[in-house]
């Protein structure tokens, strides 16, 4: 147990080294509307915090105090703020602080403040490479944690070092190996491949299309993979119709599935054994292909939309009815 | 499922909100000082939507808010003695607006405070700590709009940043490069609505992405392959309302889901059936129900998340569409 762990519970009011400080209570002459009922340790620590802030003290003991508060209430943004200012004012070791923050990050992984504190430390320490391993480790606790992923994206973009970007595709692949439905990982892949600034060439587009389709084949009912496929096509201005042969494999309940002795067609990988077919996202995709043909394709798109509304995606029935109405109206005016 | 779960337990929820001060158990878990101001706003709007605005004392509320004024910064903190933060500043402004008491605010100073938080990139920080997020951008735009000070904002710079947050799936993230998330979609869409810049949105793609949030249970999630949560009933629904696509979800199933997350004994609504209630999920559950036309509720403005009548009176209503109010 660290000295600042609240479960050790020696109240600050009982510590002789704090005797010189006047604590400030929360409710001074105020009758609160919805009073907060605190644990005694929290009230004690925050009373002393208010006392410290009142006189503007920034000393090593303030670090102990703010750590106690953070461990009791990791969302106390003023405590984090004041702690950071105190670290700078006391010339404290920021790498030691980062060590401590590693523990706090994992303990309070869902709070905004702990990640922002990390950002501030990194901005001073400028040693971003080890962070990548730390982030991957943090993701084992919560693979879709929004702050964690956003932090990684910030790190990559802010430092923009080739050696950091270089490991990202294998990293994403590791995460998708764990869970092919991890939308954060799919998003990150798009960020890494297409949002680095340089335009992605034709072979990269080809590679990404193959990757998306390989994963769709593995688990067809995965919206993230289909959204990714669409995203790649949209971004590189490749028509959806280019994927017709592939999509058709997923539209029928009796489509062929991968056997062990078949040659894998990278352009049109077959659905994995036991995949649930037909796949609603594939039906939708095929309907979009037909719709893009204009009036001619309408007679093939409408039954697909109807099958979605009536059978394969009934919860969005009104949306599919809307698609039929819109496309029909557009065909009449064209 | 008991018969209770088929209707909104309004009087229980009103009591729940009124008792937020008296009941110790839920409060310590769900509310901490840094959320106090927000909690008051959530509670008040929930009461307004349930037609019980007077269930909390207006003068007490206003006086409390004024004790949260941070004279040094020129904004409102979450709690007396707390540093100003953009989020508590907005909540204070919203509550004072609902109570027709904006005259208590030093508008030029608050405007200066809010504008001081805009970064060179166009995004806003939440406070001097520097955390940036499109949530704070929306908060700034909303607050400035309510204060009648929107013309002091560099709108192009603000919209440019939102545009950078647009992803390949049509959604928006919390910063440029971040994953699409329904909460962030709401704040970006609503900010664009206030700024009359919905042209930035790829409406068919985003509308579909939002519709895709509905799960077989009827509940909505915040991004693909995540769990449904009652609060998305607001983030997703309000976005769809702003884009005029509310008809794309199954509102009957969603209604059932929200109602099943009520606490039939103590009142309040939870994130999903069986979990502990809190005022955050109570307001967003009730607001979602209002947008889908649930009978007996008052209209909510999805752009500002405030009573529609208040926003209309200020001449700030935008072109959003809710589902018609059912009579039974």
XYZ file of C-alpha atoms in Angstrom:
662
model
C 0.000 0.000 0.000
C 1.436 3.384 -0.928
C 1.609 6.150 1.620
C -1.097 8.005 -0.215
C -3.568 5.150 -0.441
C -6.795 6.311 1.216
C -7.453 2.943 2.786
C -4.548 3.638 5.162
C -6.844 6.350 6.484
C -4.878 8.602 8.699
C -6.917 11.701 8.197
C -4.974 14.796 7.202
C -6.532 16.417 10.244
C -4.633 13.913 12.379
C -1.262 14.298 10.715
C 1.162 16.503 12.653
C 2.959 17.605 9.485
C -0.294 19.228 8.333
C -1.059 20.988 11.606
C -0.024 24.358 10.185
C -2.688 24.323 7.490
C -6.258 25.554 7.974
C -8.711 23.252 6.208
C -11.673 24.867 4.440
C -15.004 23.141 4.668
C -17.233 22.673 1.598
C -20.367 24.309 2.852
C -19.569 27.625 4.419
C -22.780 29.572 4.978
C -24.405 27.843 2.043
C -27.484 25.683 2.221
C -26.967 23.371 -0.726
C -29.778 22.271 -3.011
C -28.630 18.687 -3.362
C -25.946 18.202 -0.713
C -23.245 15.679 -1.392
C -22.688 13.159 1.357
C -19.064 12.247 1.501
C -17.011 9.604 3.155
C -15.060 11.142 6.072
C -11.698 10.529 4.314
C -12.898 12.392 1.243
C -14.274 15.306 3.213
C -11.029 15.499 5.170
C -8.816 15.429 2.070
C -10.875 17.937 0.123
C -11.085 20.275 3.138
C -7.290 20.305 3.190
C -7.195 20.725 -0.581
C -9.390 23.789 -0.371
C -7.086 25.087 2.386
C -4.017 24.563 0.212
C -5.620 26.236 -2.808
C -6.696 29.191 -0.690
C -3.111 30.020 0.245
C -1.674 28.911 -3.099
C 0.726 26.356 -1.624
C 2.576 24.198 -4.133
C 4.845 21.804 -2.286
C 5.693 18.097 -2.160
C 3.044 17.461 0.481
C 0.447 18.819 -1.947
C 1.387 15.974 -4.261
C 0.554 13.511 -1.501
C -2.735 15.285 -0.862
C -3.850 15.432 -4.492
C -2.962 11.798 -4.997
C -5.226 10.869 -2.113
C -8.094 12.863 -3.606
C -7.606 11.386 -7.060
C -7.720 7.872 -5.650
C -11.007 8.686 -3.947
C -12.487 10.590 -6.864
C -10.555 10.275 -10.122
C -12.878 12.727 -11.843
C -11.962 15.609 -9.529
C -10.539 17.775 -12.281
C -9.351 20.583 -10.000
C -7.190 18.143 -8.062
C -5.566 16.918 -11.271
C -5.017 20.458 -12.460
C -3.499 21.631 -9.225
C -1.336 18.513 -9.049
C 0.100 19.206 -12.482
C 0.868 22.792 -11.611
C 2.499 21.625 -8.373
C 4.659 19.097 -10.223
C 6.023 21.894 -12.370
C 6.393 24.345 -9.483
C 8.340 21.846 -7.364
C 10.454 20.656 -10.286
C 9.354 17.107 -9.609
C 10.419 14.182 -11.744
C 7.867 13.886 -14.500
C 9.070 10.419 -15.436
C 8.376 9.282 -11.879
C 4.962 10.895 -12.253
C 4.394 8.975 -15.474
C 5.204 5.747 -13.614
C 2.586 6.589 -11.020
C 0.151 7.625 -13.731
C 0.522 4.200 -15.366
C -1.068 2.701 -12.284
C -3.728 5.396 -12.070
C -4.508 5.076 -15.779
C -5.250 1.380 -15.470
C -7.252 1.882 -12.290
C -9.348 4.749 -13.639
C -9.248 3.978 -17.313
C -12.654 5.449 -18.074
C -11.998 8.944 -16.725
C -11.086 11.813 -19.068
C -8.726 13.416 -16.575
C -6.194 10.621 -16.243
C -5.640 10.561 -20.004
C -5.348 14.313 -20.217
C -2.767 14.232 -17.430
C -0.813 11.712 -19.503
C -0.938 14.019 -22.496
C 0.435 16.880 -20.435
C 3.287 14.731 -19.126
C 4.150 13.402 -22.566
C 4.208 16.902 -23.970
C 6.964 17.710 -21.489
C 8.835 14.404 -21.544
C 8.661 13.899 -25.312
C 9.306 10.173 -25.095
C 6.316 8.817 -26.978
C 7.592 5.463 -28.274
C 7.153 3.482 -25.011
C 3.588 4.798 -24.840
C 2.535 2.552 -27.704
C 3.260 -0.568 -25.660
C 1.557 0.952 -22.635
C -1.568 1.727 -24.643
C -1.688 -1.782 -26.038
C -1.402 -3.084 -22.503
C -4.208 -0.771 -21.334
C -6.388 -2.068 -24.146
C -6.190 -5.563 -22.704
C -8.265 -4.181 -19.829
C -10.825 -2.490 -22.050
C -10.288 -3.092 -25.755
C -12.743 -0.445 -26.902
C -11.956 2.297 -24.410
C -12.643 5.510 -26.261
C -10.099 7.640 -24.373
C -7.357 5.078 -24.895
C -7.798 4.932 -28.642
C -8.174 8.703 -28.950
C -4.952 9.082 -26.957
C -3.119 6.750 -29.318
C -4.352 8.724 -32.314
C -3.207 11.944 -30.676
C 0.208 10.446 -29.916
C 0.766 9.297 -33.497
C -0.390 12.538 -35.075
C 1.341 14.837 -32.591
C 4.786 13.216 -32.879
C 4.346 12.002 -36.447
C 7.382 9.739 -36.334
C 7.785 7.162 -39.049
C 8.965 4.507 -36.597
C 5.765 4.956 -34.592
C 3.459 4.702 -37.597
C 5.394 1.662 -38.845
C 4.074 -0.670 -36.145
C 0.430 0.328 -36.412
C -0.863 -2.082 -39.014
C 0.470 -5.145 -37.172
C -0.952 -3.620 -33.977
C -4.418 -3.253 -35.498
C -4.217 -6.768 -36.831
C -3.416 -8.092 -33.353
C -6.473 -6.310 -31.956
C -8.720 -7.584 -34.725
C -7.372 -11.085 -34.178
C -8.660 -10.750 -30.597
C -12.009 -9.382 -31.694
C -12.807 -8.848 -35.364
C -15.798 -6.744 -34.297
C -13.744 -4.123 -32.458
C -14.991 -0.970 -34.159
C -12.249 1.127 -32.557
C -9.604 -1.024 -34.224
C -11.285 -0.715 -37.593
C -11.477 3.046 -37.179
C -7.811 3.142 -36.193
C -6.858 1.199 -39.297
C -8.573 3.772 -41.497
C -6.825 6.536 -39.578
C -3.413 4.903 -39.999
C -3.798 3.991 -43.664
C -5.707 6.934 -45.087
C -5.381 9.873 -42.719
C -1.649 10.335 -42.471
C -1.665 13.048 -45.076
C -0.102 11.272 -48.036
C -2.516 9.865 -50.607
C -2.796 6.084 -50.528
C -1.769 4.499 -53.810
C -3.637 1.920 -55.849
C -1.909 -1.101 -54.291
C -2.744 0.158 -50.828
C -6.391 0.469 -51.781
C -6.285 -3.045 -53.219
C -4.682 -4.343 -50.061
C -7.294 -2.703 -47.836
C -10.186 -4.003 -49.887
C -8.727 -7.512 -49.651
C -8.245 -7.093 -45.900
C -11.815 -5.960 -45.326
C -13.193 -8.798 -47.408
C -11.027 -11.381 -45.666
C -12.465 -10.264 -42.336
C -16.005 -10.166 -43.684
C -15.523 -13.737 -44.842
C -14.501 -14.668 -41.306
C -17.569 -13.082 -39.697
C -19.984 -11.620 -42.234
C -22.423 -10.027 -39.782
C -19.976 -7.383 -38.699
C -21.017 -3.818 -39.457
C -17.561 -2.428 -38.751
C -16.001 -4.437 -41.563
C -18.722 -3.507 -44.052
C -18.499 0.176 -43.064
C -14.752 -0.073 -43.574
C -15.218 -1.602 -47.026
C -17.563 1.234 -47.998
C -15.198 3.781 -46.482
C -12.267 2.540 -48.585
C -14.328 2.545 -51.776
C -15.714 6.026 -51.050
C -12.322 7.456 -50.159
C -10.639 6.147 -53.310
C -13.642 6.784 -55.557
C -13.974 3.169 -56.582
C -17.539 2.250 -57.538
C -19.388 -0.194 -55.298
C -20.214 -2.218 -58.410
C -16.584 -3.397 -58.472
C -17.488 -5.634 -55.521
C -20.568 -7.257 -57.051
C -19.179 -10.784 -57.312
C -17.981 -10.714 -53.726
C -21.171 -9.289 -52.255
C -23.360 -11.822 -54.082
C -21.612 -14.607 -52.155
C -23.176 -13.280 -48.962
C -26.663 -12.596 -50.151
C -27.921 -16.129 -50.383
C -28.617 -18.503 -47.501
C -27.214 -21.343 -49.544
C -23.964 -19.718 -50.639
C -20.889 -21.944 -50.863
C -18.634 -21.799 -47.835
C -14.909 -22.227 -47.428
C -13.606 -25.717 -47.440
C -10.083 -26.608 -46.369
C -8.909 -27.722 -49.792
C -10.000 -24.770 -51.823
C -7.824 -22.082 -53.272
C -8.670 -18.825 -51.601
C -9.732 -16.128 -54.043
C -8.445 -12.944 -52.431
C -10.854 -10.836 -54.418
C -13.897 -12.916 -53.499
C -13.257 -14.915 -50.313
C -16.043 -17.327 -49.432
C -17.982 -17.122 -46.163
C -16.476 -19.144 -43.307
C -18.081 -22.392 -42.186
C -21.095 -21.768 -40.007
C -21.504 -18.126 -40.981
C -25.040 -16.826 -40.635
C -26.361 -16.129 -44.093
C -27.803 -14.246 -45.824
C -26.025 -11.240 -44.444
C -28.156 -8.086 -44.145
C -25.209 -5.784 -44.812
C -24.490 -7.664 -48.043
C -28.103 -7.402 -49.203
C -27.984 -3.690 -48.503
C -24.691 -3.365 -50.371
C -26.054 -5.185 -53.406
C -29.162 -2.987 -53.388
C -26.895 0.084 -53.389
C -25.059 -1.330 -56.427
C -28.340 -1.828 -58.285
C -29.655 1.580 -57.241
C -26.554 3.232 -58.701
C -27.520 1.796 -62.090
C -30.489 4.147 -62.112
C -33.915 3.225 -63.440
C -32.594 -0.055 -64.838
C -31.445 -1.364 -61.474
C -34.542 -0.354 -59.521
C -36.473 -3.557 -60.185
C -33.624 -5.511 -58.594
C -32.976 -3.111 -55.708
C -36.561 -2.886 -54.475
C -37.039 -6.601 -53.697
C -33.764 -6.532 -51.752
C -34.884 -3.594 -49.661
C -38.224 -5.272 -49.165
C -36.541 -8.444 -47.954
C -34.567 -6.379 -45.445
C -37.651 -4.628 -44.083
C -39.754 -7.791 -43.995
C -37.227 -10.362 -42.935
C -33.516 -9.615 -42.493
C -33.469 -6.221 -40.752
C -37.024 -5.705 -39.537
C -36.158 -3.216 -36.817
C -35.250 -0.725 -39.564
C -38.325 -1.503 -41.652
C -39.244 2.183 -41.908
C -35.780 2.982 -43.249
C -36.042 0.335 -45.948
C -39.505 1.597 -46.901
C -37.990 5.071 -47.170
C -35.277 3.746 -49.519
C -37.940 2.160 -51.760
C -40.000 5.367 -51.845
C -37.002 7.603 -52.558
C -35.569 5.417 -55.306
C -38.979 4.958 -56.925
C -39.666 8.691 -56.891
C -36.219 9.447 -58.314
C -36.775 6.931 -61.117
C -40.070 8.544 -62.041
C -38.641 12.002 -62.395
C -35.538 10.935 -64.305
C -42.393 -7.765 -17.493
C -44.766 -6.075 -15.077
C -47.495 -3.724 -16.250
C -45.484 -0.841 -14.719
C -42.939 -1.158 -17.460
C -45.452 -0.209 -20.093
C -45.873 3.363 -18.972
C -43.764 6.249 -17.789
C -43.882 6.488 -14.002
C -43.906 10.286 -14.032
C -44.806 11.050 -10.427
C -42.175 8.607 -9.189
C -39.516 10.273 -11.352
C -40.541 13.721 -10.145
C -40.224 12.524 -6.572
C -36.878 10.918 -7.368
C -35.522 14.221 -8.615
C -36.958 16.146 -5.693
C -35.387 13.706 -3.286
C -31.903 13.939 -4.749
C -30.950 15.979 -1.729
C -32.538 13.721 0.829
C -31.514 10.268 -0.350
C -27.962 9.361 0.551
C -27.506 6.031 -1.178
C -27.684 6.853 -4.905
C -26.176 10.265 -4.534
C -22.765 9.323 -3.238
C -22.326 6.931 -6.065
C -23.572 9.013 -8.908
C -23.002 12.589 -8.056
C -19.857 14.288 -7.025
C -19.232 17.996 -6.604
C -17.826 18.418 -10.102
C -21.189 17.319 -11.519
C -23.474 19.290 -9.243
C -24.272 22.084 -11.654
C -24.890 19.613 -14.460
C -27.109 17.522 -12.182
C -29.303 20.493 -11.415
C -29.702 21.206 -15.119
C -30.473 17.547 -15.875
C -33.027 17.433 -13.086
C -34.727 20.656 -14.104
C -35.048 19.773 -17.796
C -36.428 16.354 -16.880
C -39.023 18.056 -14.706
C -39.913 20.509 -17.470
C -40.399 17.703 -19.991
C -42.606 15.903 -17.467
C -44.611 19.128 -16.930
C -43.480 19.528 -13.328
C -41.167 22.497 -13.634
C -42.162 23.844 -10.227
C -41.231 20.696 -8.336
C -37.891 22.295 -7.452
C -37.736 25.738 -5.873
C -36.781 28.318 -8.485
C -35.291 30.981 -6.217
C -33.216 28.479 -4.249
C -31.863 27.121 -7.506
C -30.952 30.549 -8.845
C -29.242 31.594 -5.610
C -27.262 28.358 -5.553
C -26.136 28.896 -9.132
C -24.937 32.389 -8.362
C -22.762 31.048 -5.523
C -20.938 29.010 -8.173
C -19.818 32.112 -10.001
C -16.014 32.221 -10.258
C -15.299 35.935 -10.199
C -11.669 35.485 -11.144
C -12.318 33.499 -14.314
C -15.643 34.983 -15.324
C -17.494 31.669 -15.543
C -19.414 29.213 -13.385
C -17.865 26.321 -11.495
C -19.629 23.085 -10.709
C -19.876 23.931 -7.037
C -19.133 26.897 -4.762
C -15.386 27.447 -4.648
C -14.739 25.321 -7.712
C -12.833 26.766 -10.650
C -14.929 27.743 -13.635
C -15.453 25.121 -16.301
C -17.174 25.496 -19.640
C -19.587 22.659 -18.910
C -20.875 24.020 -15.623
C -21.022 27.464 -17.217
C -23.395 26.174 -19.879
C -25.546 24.330 -17.334
C -25.825 27.509 -15.283
C -26.815 29.538 -18.342
C -29.350 26.917 -19.367
C -30.993 26.826 -15.948
C -31.101 30.606 -15.695
C -32.575 30.789 -19.201
C -35.314 28.320 -18.295
C -36.090 30.407 -15.207
C -35.987 33.633 -17.196
C -33.172 34.919 -14.990
C -30.373 35.570 -17.469
C -30.228 39.131 -16.180
C -28.265 37.714 -13.234
C -25.375 36.892 -15.582
C -22.534 39.238 -16.485
C -22.918 38.443 -20.151
C -19.848 40.258 -21.520
C -17.578 38.571 -18.968
C -18.956 35.095 -19.513
C -18.688 35.597 -23.256
C -15.045 36.574 -22.861
C -14.445 33.505 -20.684
C -16.016 31.149 -23.217
C -14.223 32.667 -26.189
C -10.901 32.491 -24.329
C -11.180 28.721 -24.390
C -11.119 28.417 -28.180
C -7.868 26.910 -29.470
C -6.060 27.896 -32.676
C -7.424 24.762 -34.355
C -10.991 25.871 -33.685
C -11.801 23.310 -30.975
C -12.567 24.454 -27.433
C -10.894 23.488 -24.171
C -13.055 22.760 -21.142
C -11.019 24.901 -18.796
C -7.492 26.084 -18.187
C -6.393 22.464 -17.779
C -6.560 22.303 -21.556
C -8.516 19.135 -22.284
C -10.088 19.601 -25.717
C -13.138 17.840 -27.094
C -15.954 18.557 -29.541
C -18.252 18.419 -26.512
C -16.720 21.682 -25.357
C -17.083 23.141 -28.836
C -20.815 22.418 -28.755
C -21.070 23.774 -25.238
C -19.457 27.028 -26.323
C -21.713 27.412 -29.357
C -24.825 26.576 -27.327
C -23.919 28.988 -24.522
C -23.008 31.859 -26.833
C -26.248 31.324 -28.721
C -28.341 31.469 -25.524
C -26.483 34.594 -24.464
C -27.149 36.201 -27.842
C -23.399 36.490 -28.448
C -22.900 34.084 -31.331
C -21.657 36.838 -33.603
C -18.561 37.178 -31.445
C -17.558 33.651 -32.408
C -15.267 32.889 -35.346
C -17.796 30.574 -36.936
C -15.680 29.507 -39.912
C -12.835 28.462 -37.650
C -15.260 26.508 -35.482
C -16.895 24.740 -38.426
C -13.497 23.923 -39.926
C -12.619 21.943 -36.827
C -15.897 20.041 -36.838
C -15.261 19.142 -40.440
C -11.915 17.645 -39.468
C -13.696 15.391 -37.019
C -15.856 13.822 -39.712
C -15.042 10.157 -40.314
C -15.372 7.744 -43.205
C -18.619 6.390 -41.766
C -20.244 9.823 -41.724
C -19.947 10.127 -37.953
C -17.897 12.471 -35.754
C -15.347 11.907 -33.006
C -14.225 13.889 -29.979
C -11.138 15.264 -31.697
C -9.859 15.123 -35.267
C -8.951 11.512 -36.016
C -11.039 9.930 -33.288
C -13.670 7.219 -33.761
C -17.290 8.083 -34.473
C -19.362 7.987 -31.296
C -23.042 8.872 -30.920
C -22.360 11.402 -28.157
C -19.853 13.196 -30.330
C -22.202 12.915 -33.318
C -24.809 14.735 -31.266
C -22.544 17.579 -30.219
C -21.155 18.109 -33.705
C -24.540 17.904 -35.399
C -26.214 20.187 -32.871
C -23.365 22.722 -33.085
C -23.665 22.717 -36.880
C -27.425 23.203 -36.554
C -26.949 26.265 -34.345
C -24.399 27.636 -36.818
C -26.680 26.876 -39.780
C -23.980 24.686 -41.293
C -25.646 21.300 -41.622
C -24.202 21.274 -45.141
C -21.081 19.797 -43.525
C -22.974 16.616 -42.699
C -23.255 13.692 -45.116
C -26.887 13.274 -44.143
C -27.755 9.954 -45.850
C -24.615 8.249 -44.528
C -24.823 9.659 -41.009
C -28.569 9.107 -40.836
C -28.007 5.459 -41.683
C -25.119 5.134 -39.200
C -27.450 6.485 -36.504
C -30.271 4.138 -37.493
C -27.786 1.273 -37.286
C -27.395 2.002 -33.525
C -30.681 0.264 -32.782
C -30.267 -3.240 -31.443
C -32.811 -6.098 -31.388
C -33.722 -5.135 -27.801
C -34.980 -1.817 -29.144
C -32.278 0.076 -27.257
C -29.586 2.159 -28.916
C -25.815 1.863 -28.637
C -23.162 4.515 -29.181
C -21.013 2.786 -31.785
C -21.039 -0.584 -33.594
C -20.836 -3.720 -31.439
C -21.287 -1.932 -28.108
C -24.072 -2.335 -25.571
C -27.286 -0.382 -25.664
C -27.647 2.409 -23.094
C -30.624 4.649 -22.357
C -28.598 7.843 -22.710
C -28.127 7.105 -26.397
C -31.893 7.505 -26.619
C -31.073 11.154 -26.539
C -27.729 11.412 -28.338
C -28.924 9.337 -31.269
C -32.515 10.521 -31.358
C -31.711 14.187 -31.141
C -29.179 13.843 -33.958
C -31.758 12.055 -36.075
C -34.342 14.675 -35.219
C -31.966 17.424 -36.346
C -31.335 15.541 -39.604
C -35.067 14.886 -39.934
C -34.619 11.130 -39.969
C -36.407 10.157 -36.768
C -38.796 7.921 -38.681
C -35.903 5.596 -39.450
C -35.858 3.898 -36.067
C -38.441 1.649 -34.454
C -39.752 4.060 -31.826
C -42.143 1.543 -30.317
C -39.355 -0.856 -29.483
C -37.171 1.952 -28.205
C -39.985 3.200 -25.969
C -40.377 -0.262 -24.458
C -36.641 -0.409 -23.821
C -36.519 2.951 -22.058
C -39.573 2.183 -19.942
C -38.106 -1.148 -18.884
C -35.079 0.689 -17.440
C -37.236 2.570 -14.902
C -37.057 1.827 -11.200
C -40.706 1.074 -10.367
C -40.103 1.588 -6.630
C -37.872 4.600 -6.171
C -38.269 6.260 -9.570
C -35.494 7.334 -11.889
C -34.171 5.618 -15.016
C -30.980 3.551 -15.403
C -28.638 2.941 -18.340
C -30.312 -0.384 -18.981
C -32.938 -2.600 -17.304
C -31.856 -3.815 -13.881
C -29.064 -1.318 -13.256
C -28.984 1.501 -10.723
C -30.760 4.713 -11.702
C -29.269 8.181 -11.889
C -30.448 11.637 -12.914
C -28.283 11.612 -16.073
C -30.120 8.613 -17.522
C -33.423 9.908 -16.211
C -33.288 13.106 -18.263
C -32.007 11.424 -21.396
C -34.574 8.630 -21.172
C -37.391 11.119 -20.732
C -36.022 13.381 -23.473
C -35.811 10.417 -25.860
C -39.412 9.502 -25.072
C -40.481 13.074 -25.722
C -38.825 13.110 -29.137
C -40.665 9.919 -30.104
C -44.004 11.529 -29.237
C -44.703 9.807 -25.940
C -48.074 11.070 -24.640
C -48.278 13.542 -21.777
C -44.758 14.914 -22.160
C -43.753 18.400 -23.180
C -41.665 19.089 -26.271
C -37.883 19.165 -25.976
C -35.605 21.047 -28.327
C -33.017 18.475 -29.462
C -30.443 21.086 -30.503
C -30.227 22.724 -27.067
C -31.607 19.881 -24.925
C -33.971 22.347 -23.278
C -37.761 22.842 -23.279
C -38.802 23.639 -26.855
C -41.049 26.484 -25.701
C -38.106 28.262 -24.054
C -35.976 28.023 -27.197
C -38.847 29.093 -29.415
C -39.474 32.162 -27.258
C -35.851 33.184 -27.740
C -36.219 32.857 -31.502
C -33.580 30.126 -31.648
C -35.600 27.219 -33.003
C -33.946 25.381 -35.895
C -35.522 23.094 -38.494
C -35.562 19.849 -36.494
C -38.508 17.429 -36.518
C -39.775 15.246 -33.671
C -42.432 12.563 -33.989
C -45.994 13.804 -33.447
C -47.195 13.754 -29.826
C -49.484 10.759 -29.297
C -52.614 11.319 -27.275
C -52.623 7.909 -25.594
